[in-house]
mmCIF file of C-alpha atoms and ligand atoms in Angstrom:
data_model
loop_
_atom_site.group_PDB
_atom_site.id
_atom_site.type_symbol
_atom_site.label_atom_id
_atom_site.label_comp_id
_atom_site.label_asym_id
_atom_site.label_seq_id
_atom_site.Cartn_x
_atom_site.Cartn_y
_atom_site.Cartn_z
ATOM 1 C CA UNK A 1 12.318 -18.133 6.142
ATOM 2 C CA UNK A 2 11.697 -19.278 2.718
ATOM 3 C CA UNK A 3 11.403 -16.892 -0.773
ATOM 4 C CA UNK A 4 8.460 -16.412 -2.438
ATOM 5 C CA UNK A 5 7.923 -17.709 -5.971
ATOM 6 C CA UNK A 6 7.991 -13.702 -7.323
ATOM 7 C CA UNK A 7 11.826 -13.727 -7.013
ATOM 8 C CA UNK A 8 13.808 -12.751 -10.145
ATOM 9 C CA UNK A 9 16.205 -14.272 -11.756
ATOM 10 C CA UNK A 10 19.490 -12.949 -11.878
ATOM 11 C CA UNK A 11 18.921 -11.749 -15.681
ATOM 12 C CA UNK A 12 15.410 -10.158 -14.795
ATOM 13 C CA UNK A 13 17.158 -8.511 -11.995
ATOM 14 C CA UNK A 14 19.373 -6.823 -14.288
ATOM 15 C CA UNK A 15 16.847 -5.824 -16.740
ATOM 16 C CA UNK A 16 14.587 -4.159 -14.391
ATOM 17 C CA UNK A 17 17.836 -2.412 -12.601
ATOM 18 C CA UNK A 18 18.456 -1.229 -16.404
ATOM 19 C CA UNK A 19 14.653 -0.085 -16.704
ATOM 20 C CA UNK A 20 14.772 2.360 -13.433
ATOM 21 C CA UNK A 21 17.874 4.056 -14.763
ATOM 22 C CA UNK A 22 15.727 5.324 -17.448
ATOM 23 C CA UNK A 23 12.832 6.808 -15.158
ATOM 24 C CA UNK A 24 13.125 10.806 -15.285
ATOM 25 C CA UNK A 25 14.754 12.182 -12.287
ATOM 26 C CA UNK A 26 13.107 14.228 -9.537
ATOM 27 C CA UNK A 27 10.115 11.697 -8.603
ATOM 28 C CA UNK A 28 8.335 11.404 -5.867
ATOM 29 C CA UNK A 29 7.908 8.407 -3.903
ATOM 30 C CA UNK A 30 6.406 7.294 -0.817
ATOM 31 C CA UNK A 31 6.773 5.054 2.378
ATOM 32 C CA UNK A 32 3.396 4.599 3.903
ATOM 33 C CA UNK A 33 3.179 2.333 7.026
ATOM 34 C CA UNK A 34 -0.025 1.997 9.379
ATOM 35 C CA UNK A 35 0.600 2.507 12.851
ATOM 36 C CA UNK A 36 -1.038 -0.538 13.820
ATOM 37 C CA UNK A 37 2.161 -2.638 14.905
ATOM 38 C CA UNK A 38 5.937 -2.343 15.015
ATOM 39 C CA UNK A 39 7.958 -2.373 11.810
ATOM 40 C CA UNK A 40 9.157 -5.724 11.273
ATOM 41 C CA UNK A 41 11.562 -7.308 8.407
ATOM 42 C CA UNK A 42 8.934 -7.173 5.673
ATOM 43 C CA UNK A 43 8.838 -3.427 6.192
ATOM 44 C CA UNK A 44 12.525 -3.476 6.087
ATOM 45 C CA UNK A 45 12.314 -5.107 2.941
ATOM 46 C CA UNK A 46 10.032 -2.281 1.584
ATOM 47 C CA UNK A 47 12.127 0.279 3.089
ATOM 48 C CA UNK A 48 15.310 -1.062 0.950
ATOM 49 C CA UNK A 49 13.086 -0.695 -1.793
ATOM 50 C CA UNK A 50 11.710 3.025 -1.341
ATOM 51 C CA UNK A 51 14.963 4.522 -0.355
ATOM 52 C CA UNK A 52 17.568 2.069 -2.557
ATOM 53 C CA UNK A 53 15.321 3.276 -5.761
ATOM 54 C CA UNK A 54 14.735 6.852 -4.596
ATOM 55 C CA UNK A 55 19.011 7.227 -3.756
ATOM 56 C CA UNK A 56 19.619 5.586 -7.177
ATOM 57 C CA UNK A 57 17.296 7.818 -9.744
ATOM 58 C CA UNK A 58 17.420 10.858 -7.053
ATOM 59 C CA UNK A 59 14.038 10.601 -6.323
ATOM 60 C CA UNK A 60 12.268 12.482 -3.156
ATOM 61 C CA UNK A 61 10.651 9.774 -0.577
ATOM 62 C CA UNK A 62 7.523 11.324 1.363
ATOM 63 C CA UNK A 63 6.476 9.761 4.553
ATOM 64 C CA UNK A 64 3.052 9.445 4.977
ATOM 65 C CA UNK A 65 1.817 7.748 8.253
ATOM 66 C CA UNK A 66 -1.888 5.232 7.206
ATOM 67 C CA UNK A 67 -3.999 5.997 10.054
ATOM 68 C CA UNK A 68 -7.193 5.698 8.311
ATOM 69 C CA UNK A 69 -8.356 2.741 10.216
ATOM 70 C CA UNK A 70 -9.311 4.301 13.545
ATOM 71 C CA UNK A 71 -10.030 0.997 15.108
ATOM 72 C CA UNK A 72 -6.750 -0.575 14.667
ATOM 73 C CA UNK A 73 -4.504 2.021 15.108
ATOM 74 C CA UNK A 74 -3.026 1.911 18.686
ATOM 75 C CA UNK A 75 -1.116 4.928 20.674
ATOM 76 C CA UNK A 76 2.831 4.695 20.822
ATOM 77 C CA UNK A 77 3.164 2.903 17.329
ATOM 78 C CA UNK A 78 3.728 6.016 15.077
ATOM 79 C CA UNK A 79 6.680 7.021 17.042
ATOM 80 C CA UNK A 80 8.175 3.792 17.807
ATOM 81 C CA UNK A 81 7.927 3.398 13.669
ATOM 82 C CA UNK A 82 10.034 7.256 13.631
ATOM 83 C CA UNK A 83 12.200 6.064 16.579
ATOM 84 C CA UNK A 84 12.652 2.627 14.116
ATOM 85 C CA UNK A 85 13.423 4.613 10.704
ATOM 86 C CA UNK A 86 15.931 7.400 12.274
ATOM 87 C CA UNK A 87 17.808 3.888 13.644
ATOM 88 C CA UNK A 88 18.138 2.357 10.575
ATOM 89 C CA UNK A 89 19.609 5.846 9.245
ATOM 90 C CA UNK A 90 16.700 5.910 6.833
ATOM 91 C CA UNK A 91 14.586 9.501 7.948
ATOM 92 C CA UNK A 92 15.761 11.809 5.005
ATOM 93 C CA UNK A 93 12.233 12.654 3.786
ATOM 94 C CA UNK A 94 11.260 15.764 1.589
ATOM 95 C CA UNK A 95 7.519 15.473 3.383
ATOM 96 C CA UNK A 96 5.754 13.905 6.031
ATOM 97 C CA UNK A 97 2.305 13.326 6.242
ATOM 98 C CA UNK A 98 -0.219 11.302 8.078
ATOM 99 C CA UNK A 99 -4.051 10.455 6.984
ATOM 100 C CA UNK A 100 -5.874 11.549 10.322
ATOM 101 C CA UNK A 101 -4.604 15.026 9.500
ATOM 102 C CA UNK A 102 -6.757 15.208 5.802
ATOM 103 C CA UNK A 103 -10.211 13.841 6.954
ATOM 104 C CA UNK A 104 -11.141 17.079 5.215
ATOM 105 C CA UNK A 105 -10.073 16.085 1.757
ATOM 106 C CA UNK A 106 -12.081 12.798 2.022
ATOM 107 C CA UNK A 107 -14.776 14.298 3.302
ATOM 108 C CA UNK A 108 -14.792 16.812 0.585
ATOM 109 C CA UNK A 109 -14.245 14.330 -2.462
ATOM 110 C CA UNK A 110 -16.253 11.810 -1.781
ATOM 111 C CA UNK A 111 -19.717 15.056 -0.970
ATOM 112 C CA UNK A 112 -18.216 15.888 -4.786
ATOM 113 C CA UNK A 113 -19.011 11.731 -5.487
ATOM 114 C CA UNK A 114 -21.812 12.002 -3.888
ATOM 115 C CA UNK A 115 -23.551 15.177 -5.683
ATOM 116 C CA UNK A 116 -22.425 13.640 -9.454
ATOM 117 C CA UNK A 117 -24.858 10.556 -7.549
ATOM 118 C CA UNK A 118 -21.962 7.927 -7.968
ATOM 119 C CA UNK A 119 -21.903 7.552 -4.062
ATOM 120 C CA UNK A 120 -24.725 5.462 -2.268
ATOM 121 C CA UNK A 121 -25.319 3.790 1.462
ATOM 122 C CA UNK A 122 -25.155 0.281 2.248
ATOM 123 C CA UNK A 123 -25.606 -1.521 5.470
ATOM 124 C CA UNK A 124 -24.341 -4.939 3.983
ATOM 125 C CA UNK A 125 -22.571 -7.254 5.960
ATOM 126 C CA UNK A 126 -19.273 -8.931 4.953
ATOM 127 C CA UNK A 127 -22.039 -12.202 5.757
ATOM 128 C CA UNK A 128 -24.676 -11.109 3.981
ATOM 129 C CA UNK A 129 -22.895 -10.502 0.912
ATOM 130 C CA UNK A 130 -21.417 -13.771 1.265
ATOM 131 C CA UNK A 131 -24.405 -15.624 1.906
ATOM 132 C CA UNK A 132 -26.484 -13.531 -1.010
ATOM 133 C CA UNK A 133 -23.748 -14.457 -3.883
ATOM 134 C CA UNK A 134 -22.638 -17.848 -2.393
ATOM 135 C CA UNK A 135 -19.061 -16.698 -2.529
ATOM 136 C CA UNK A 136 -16.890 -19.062 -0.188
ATOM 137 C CA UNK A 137 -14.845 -16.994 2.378
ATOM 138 C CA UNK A 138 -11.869 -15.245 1.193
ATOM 139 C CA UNK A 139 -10.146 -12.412 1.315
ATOM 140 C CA UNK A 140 -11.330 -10.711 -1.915
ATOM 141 C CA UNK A 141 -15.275 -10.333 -1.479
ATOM 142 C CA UNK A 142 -17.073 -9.188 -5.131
ATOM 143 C CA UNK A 143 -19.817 -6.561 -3.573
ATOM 144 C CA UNK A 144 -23.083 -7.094 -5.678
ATOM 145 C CA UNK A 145 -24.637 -3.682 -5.512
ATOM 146 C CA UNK A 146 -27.470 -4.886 -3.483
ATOM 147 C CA UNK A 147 -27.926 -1.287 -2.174
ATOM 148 C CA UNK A 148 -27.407 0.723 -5.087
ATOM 149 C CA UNK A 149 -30.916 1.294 -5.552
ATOM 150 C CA UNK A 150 -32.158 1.260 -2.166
ATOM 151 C CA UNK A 151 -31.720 4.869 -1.222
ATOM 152 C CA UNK A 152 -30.378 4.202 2.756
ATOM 153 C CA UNK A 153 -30.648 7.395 4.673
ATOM 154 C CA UNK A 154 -28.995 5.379 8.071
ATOM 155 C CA UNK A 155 -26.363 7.469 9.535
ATOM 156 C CA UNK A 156 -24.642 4.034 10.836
ATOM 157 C CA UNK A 157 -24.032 2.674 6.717
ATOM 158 C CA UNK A 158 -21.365 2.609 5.139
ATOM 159 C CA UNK A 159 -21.010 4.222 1.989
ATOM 160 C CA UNK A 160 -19.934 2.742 -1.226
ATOM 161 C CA UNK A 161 -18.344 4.245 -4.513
ATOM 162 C CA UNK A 162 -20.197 3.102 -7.873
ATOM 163 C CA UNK A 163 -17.403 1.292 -10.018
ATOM 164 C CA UNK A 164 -18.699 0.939 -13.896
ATOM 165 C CA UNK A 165 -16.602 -1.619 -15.716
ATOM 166 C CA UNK A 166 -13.920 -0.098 -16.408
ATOM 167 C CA UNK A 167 -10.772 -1.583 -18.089
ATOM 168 C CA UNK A 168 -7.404 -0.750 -15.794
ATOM 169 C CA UNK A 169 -3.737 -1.632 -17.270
ATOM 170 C CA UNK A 170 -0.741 -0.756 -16.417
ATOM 171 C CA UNK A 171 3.103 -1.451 -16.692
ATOM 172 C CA UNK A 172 4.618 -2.232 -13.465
ATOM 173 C CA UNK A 173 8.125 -1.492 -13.350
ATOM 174 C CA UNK A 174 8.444 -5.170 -11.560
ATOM 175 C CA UNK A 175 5.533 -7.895 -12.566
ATOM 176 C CA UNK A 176 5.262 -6.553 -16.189
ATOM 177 C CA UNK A 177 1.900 -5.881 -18.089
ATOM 178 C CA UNK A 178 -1.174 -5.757 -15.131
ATOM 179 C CA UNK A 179 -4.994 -5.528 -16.821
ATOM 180 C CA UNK A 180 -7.559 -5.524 -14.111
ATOM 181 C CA UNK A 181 -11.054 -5.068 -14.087
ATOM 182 C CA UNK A 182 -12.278 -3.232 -10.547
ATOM 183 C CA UNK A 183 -15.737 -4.003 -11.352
ATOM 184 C CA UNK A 184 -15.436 -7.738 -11.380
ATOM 185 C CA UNK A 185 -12.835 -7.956 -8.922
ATOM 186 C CA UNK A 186 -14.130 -6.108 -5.879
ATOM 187 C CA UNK A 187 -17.897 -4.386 -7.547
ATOM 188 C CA UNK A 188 -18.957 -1.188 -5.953
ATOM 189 C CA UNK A 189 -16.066 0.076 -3.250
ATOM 190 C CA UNK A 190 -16.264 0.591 -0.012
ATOM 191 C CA UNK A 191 -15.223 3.949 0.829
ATOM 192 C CA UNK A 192 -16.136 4.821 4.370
ATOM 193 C CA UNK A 193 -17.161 1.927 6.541
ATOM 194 C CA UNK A 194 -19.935 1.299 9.441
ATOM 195 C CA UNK A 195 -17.266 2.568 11.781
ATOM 196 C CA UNK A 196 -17.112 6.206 9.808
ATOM 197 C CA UNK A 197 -13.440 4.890 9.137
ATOM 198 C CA UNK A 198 -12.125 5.732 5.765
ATOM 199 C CA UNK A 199 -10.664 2.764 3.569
ATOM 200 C CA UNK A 200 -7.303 2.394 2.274
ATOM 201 C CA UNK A 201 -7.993 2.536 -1.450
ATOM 202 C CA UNK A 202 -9.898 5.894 -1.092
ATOM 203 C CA UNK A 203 -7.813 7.263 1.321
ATOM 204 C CA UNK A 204 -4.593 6.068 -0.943
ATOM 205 C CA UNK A 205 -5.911 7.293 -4.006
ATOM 206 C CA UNK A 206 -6.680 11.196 -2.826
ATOM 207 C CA UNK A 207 -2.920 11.044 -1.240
ATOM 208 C CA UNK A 208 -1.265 9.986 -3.914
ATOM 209 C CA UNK A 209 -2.993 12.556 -6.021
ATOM 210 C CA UNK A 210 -2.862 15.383 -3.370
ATOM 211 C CA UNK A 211 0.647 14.638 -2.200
ATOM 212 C CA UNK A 212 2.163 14.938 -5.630
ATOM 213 C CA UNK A 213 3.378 11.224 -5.773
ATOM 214 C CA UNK A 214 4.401 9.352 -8.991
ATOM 215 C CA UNK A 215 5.799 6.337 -8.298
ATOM 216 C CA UNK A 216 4.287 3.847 -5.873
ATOM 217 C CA UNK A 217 6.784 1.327 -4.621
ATOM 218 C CA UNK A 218 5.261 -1.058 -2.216
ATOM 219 C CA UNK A 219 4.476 -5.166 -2.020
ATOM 220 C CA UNK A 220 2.724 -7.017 -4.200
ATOM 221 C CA UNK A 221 0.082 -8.085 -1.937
ATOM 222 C CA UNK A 222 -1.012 -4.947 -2.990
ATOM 223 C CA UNK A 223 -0.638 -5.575 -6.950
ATOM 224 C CA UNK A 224 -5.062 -6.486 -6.948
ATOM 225 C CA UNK A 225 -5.792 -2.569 -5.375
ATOM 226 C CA UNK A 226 -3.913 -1.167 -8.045
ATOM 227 C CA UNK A 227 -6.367 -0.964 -10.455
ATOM 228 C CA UNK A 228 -9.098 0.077 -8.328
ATOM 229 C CA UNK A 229 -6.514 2.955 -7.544
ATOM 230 C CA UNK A 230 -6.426 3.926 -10.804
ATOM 231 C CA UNK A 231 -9.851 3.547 -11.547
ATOM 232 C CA UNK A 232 -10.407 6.032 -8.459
ATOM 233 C CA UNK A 233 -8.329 8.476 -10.038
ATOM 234 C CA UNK A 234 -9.673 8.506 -13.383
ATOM 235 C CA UNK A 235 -13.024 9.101 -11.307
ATOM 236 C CA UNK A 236 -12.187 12.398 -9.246
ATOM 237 C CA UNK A 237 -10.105 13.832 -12.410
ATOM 238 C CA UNK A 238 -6.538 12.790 -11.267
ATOM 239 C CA UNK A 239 -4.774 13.013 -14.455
ATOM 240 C CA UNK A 240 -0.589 13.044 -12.995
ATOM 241 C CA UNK A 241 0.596 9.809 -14.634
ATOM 242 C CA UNK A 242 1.322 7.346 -11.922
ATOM 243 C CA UNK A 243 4.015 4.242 -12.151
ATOM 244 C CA UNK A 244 3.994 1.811 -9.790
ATOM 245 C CA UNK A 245 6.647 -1.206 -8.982
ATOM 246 C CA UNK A 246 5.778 -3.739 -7.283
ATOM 247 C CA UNK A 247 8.185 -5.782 -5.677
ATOM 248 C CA UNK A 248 8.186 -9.059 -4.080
ATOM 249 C CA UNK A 249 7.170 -10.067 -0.407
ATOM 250 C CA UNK A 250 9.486 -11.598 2.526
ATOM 251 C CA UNK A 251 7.137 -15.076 3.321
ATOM 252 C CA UNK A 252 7.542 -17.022 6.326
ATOM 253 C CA UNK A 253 6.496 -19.710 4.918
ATOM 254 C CA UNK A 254 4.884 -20.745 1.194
ATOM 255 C CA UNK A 255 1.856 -19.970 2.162
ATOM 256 C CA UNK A 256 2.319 -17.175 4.322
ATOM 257 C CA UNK A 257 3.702 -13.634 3.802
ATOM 258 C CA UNK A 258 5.770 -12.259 7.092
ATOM 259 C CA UNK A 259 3.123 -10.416 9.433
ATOM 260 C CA UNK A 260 2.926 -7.989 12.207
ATOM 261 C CA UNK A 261 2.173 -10.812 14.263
ATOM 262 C CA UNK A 262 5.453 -12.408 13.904
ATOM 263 C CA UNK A 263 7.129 -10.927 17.100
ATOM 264 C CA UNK A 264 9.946 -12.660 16.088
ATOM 265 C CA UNK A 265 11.116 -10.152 13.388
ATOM 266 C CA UNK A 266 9.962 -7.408 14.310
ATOM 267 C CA UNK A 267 13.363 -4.709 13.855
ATOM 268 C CA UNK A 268 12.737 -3.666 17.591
ATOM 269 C CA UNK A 269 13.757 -7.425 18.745
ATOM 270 C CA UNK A 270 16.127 -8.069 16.224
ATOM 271 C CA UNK A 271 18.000 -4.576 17.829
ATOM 272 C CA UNK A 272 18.058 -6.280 21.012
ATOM 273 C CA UNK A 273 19.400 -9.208 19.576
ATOM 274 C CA UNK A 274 22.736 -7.237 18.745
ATOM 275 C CA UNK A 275 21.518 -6.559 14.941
ATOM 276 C CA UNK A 276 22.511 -3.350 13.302
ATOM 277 C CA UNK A 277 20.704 -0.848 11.180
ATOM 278 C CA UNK A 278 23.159 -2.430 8.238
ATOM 279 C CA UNK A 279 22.496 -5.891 8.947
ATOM 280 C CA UNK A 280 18.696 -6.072 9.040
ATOM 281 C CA UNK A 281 18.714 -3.675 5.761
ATOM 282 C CA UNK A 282 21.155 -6.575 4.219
ATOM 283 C CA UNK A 283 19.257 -9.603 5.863
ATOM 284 C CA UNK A 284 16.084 -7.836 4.149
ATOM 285 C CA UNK A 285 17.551 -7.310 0.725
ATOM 286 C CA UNK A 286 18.723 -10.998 0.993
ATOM 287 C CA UNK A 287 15.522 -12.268 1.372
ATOM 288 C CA UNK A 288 13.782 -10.241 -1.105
ATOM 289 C CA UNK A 289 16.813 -11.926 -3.748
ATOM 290 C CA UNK A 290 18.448 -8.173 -4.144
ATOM 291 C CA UNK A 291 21.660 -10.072 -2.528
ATOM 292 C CA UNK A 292 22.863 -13.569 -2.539
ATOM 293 C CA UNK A 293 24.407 -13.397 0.919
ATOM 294 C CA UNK A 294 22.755 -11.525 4.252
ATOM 295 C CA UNK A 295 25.643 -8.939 3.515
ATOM 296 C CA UNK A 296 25.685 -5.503 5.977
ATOM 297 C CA UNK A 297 24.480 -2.634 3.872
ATOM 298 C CA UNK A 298 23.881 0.455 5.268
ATOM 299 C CA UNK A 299 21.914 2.778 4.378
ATOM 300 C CA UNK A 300 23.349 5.321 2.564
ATOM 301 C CA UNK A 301 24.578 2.651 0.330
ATOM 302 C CA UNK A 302 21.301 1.263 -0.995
ATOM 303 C CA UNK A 303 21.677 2.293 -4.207
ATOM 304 C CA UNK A 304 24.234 0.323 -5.047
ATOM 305 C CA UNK A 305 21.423 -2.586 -4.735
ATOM 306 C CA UNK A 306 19.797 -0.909 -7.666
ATOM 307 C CA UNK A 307 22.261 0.425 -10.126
HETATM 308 ZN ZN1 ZN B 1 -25.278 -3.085 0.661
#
């Protein structure tokens, strides 16, 4: 297992350790898996993360359970992912929450899109987009508003979110200044699919708003949705100030950031292998650079990681 290239330095370290003391206390934070796999050491890392920060400015964590994809969520995961969070003593939540439960509130916001006429069917293909704008395969697709106009009435579209340009910056309490511009980066959203499935940024930005949250810790795989994030909330009125800290990723190798499909990590085998709750917390906050040994922590004691 081999760091990423986002790892501080031990000065940075300190500086952003210095720049969470001064956050406000009494935030509310969030630790949002998908039930679509078993937690495995990246989520540890993330975990470390949510509840170190939240223990060290006495902020509330919220568990919120991203079910929004109907067609890869699979039965038995949410609870082995509770079963996996009360081992590693880390279950002290002020909420819990779980998207399949609010299909009302998306439903309802995006009708409210809808009747101001900035929602709009589109029965585009991930190929025909490609093949229309020549853009070579990758994971960031630039939709070109071929539909906008085209008044669909199908029942089997999906429907997208109009995105003017729109300038997005932030400070992130990690990587610094962020501008993005949603527009150019990922055009017109996506906000319910062919599959009637909800998508993560829509679904992410009503939680966020609805469940009170103001500060987003998660990866930074994420770092490119978090302007379209903000860009949804300026759009349905959200007007909570939001911080966000994004911190860096386990990778398994240079190229590749630790997956679900790496068996290999996931916490349930690294139980059986004789692991404890303290070890794989310390093993993760090693290999995020929070520790310079795999030291046990446990978790009561993640603070300390961030004080
Ligand atoms: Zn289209």
């Amino acid at each position: 297992m081999k760091a990423g290239s986002t790892q501080c330095e031990a000065h940075v370290l300190a500086e952003i350790r210095q720049q969470l003391q001064t956050l406000p206390r009494g935030l509310r934070t969030r630790f949002a898996p998908s039930p679509t796999g078993y937690l495995h050491l990246g989520h540890a890392a993330s975990a470390v993360f949510v509840w170190g920060i939240a223990q060290s400015i006495e902020a509330d964590v919220v568990l919120r359970i991203e079910d929004h994809d109907r067609g890869r969520v699979r039965p038995g995961y949410e609870k082995a992912i509770l079963e996996d969070l009360i081992w590693l003593g880390l279950m002290k939540t002020a909420d819990f929450f779980r998207q399949s439960d609010h299909w009302d509130r998306y439903e309802s916001q995006m009708e409210a899109a809808r009747s101001r006429g900035l929602v709009y069917a589109c029965t585009c293909s991930r190929r025909e987009i490609m093949e229309r704008t020549g853009e070579a395969s990758h994971d960031e697709l630039r939709y070109d508003g071929h539909c906008r106009t085209r008044g669909h009435a199908d029942h089997h579209a999906g429907l997208r979110l109009r995105l003017d340009p729109m300038t997005c910056a932030f400070d992130d309490l990690w990587t610094g200044r962020q501008v993005q511009r949603p527009d150019e980066q990922c055009g017109d959203l996506l906000i319910r699919d062919r599959d009637g499935n909800w998508t993560y940024n829509f679904a992410v930005s009503l939680d966020d708003a609805a469940e009170d949250i103001d500060l987003v810790i998660r990866g930074q795989d994420l770092l490119p949705a978090t302007g379209r994030q903000l860009q949804l909330r300026s759009i349905f009125g959200v007007t909570k100030p939001l911080r966000f800290l994004h911190h860096p990723l386990i990778w398994e190798s240079p190229e590749r950031k630790l997956s679900k499909r790496d068996g290999s990590t996931s916490l349930r085998h690294l139980r059986e292998q004789g692991l404890s709750p303290a070890m794989i917390l310390g093993q993760a906050a090693h290999a995020v650079g929070l520790l310079d040994r795999p030291e046990p922590v446990a978790a009561p004691e993640l603070k300390g990681l961030f004080k």
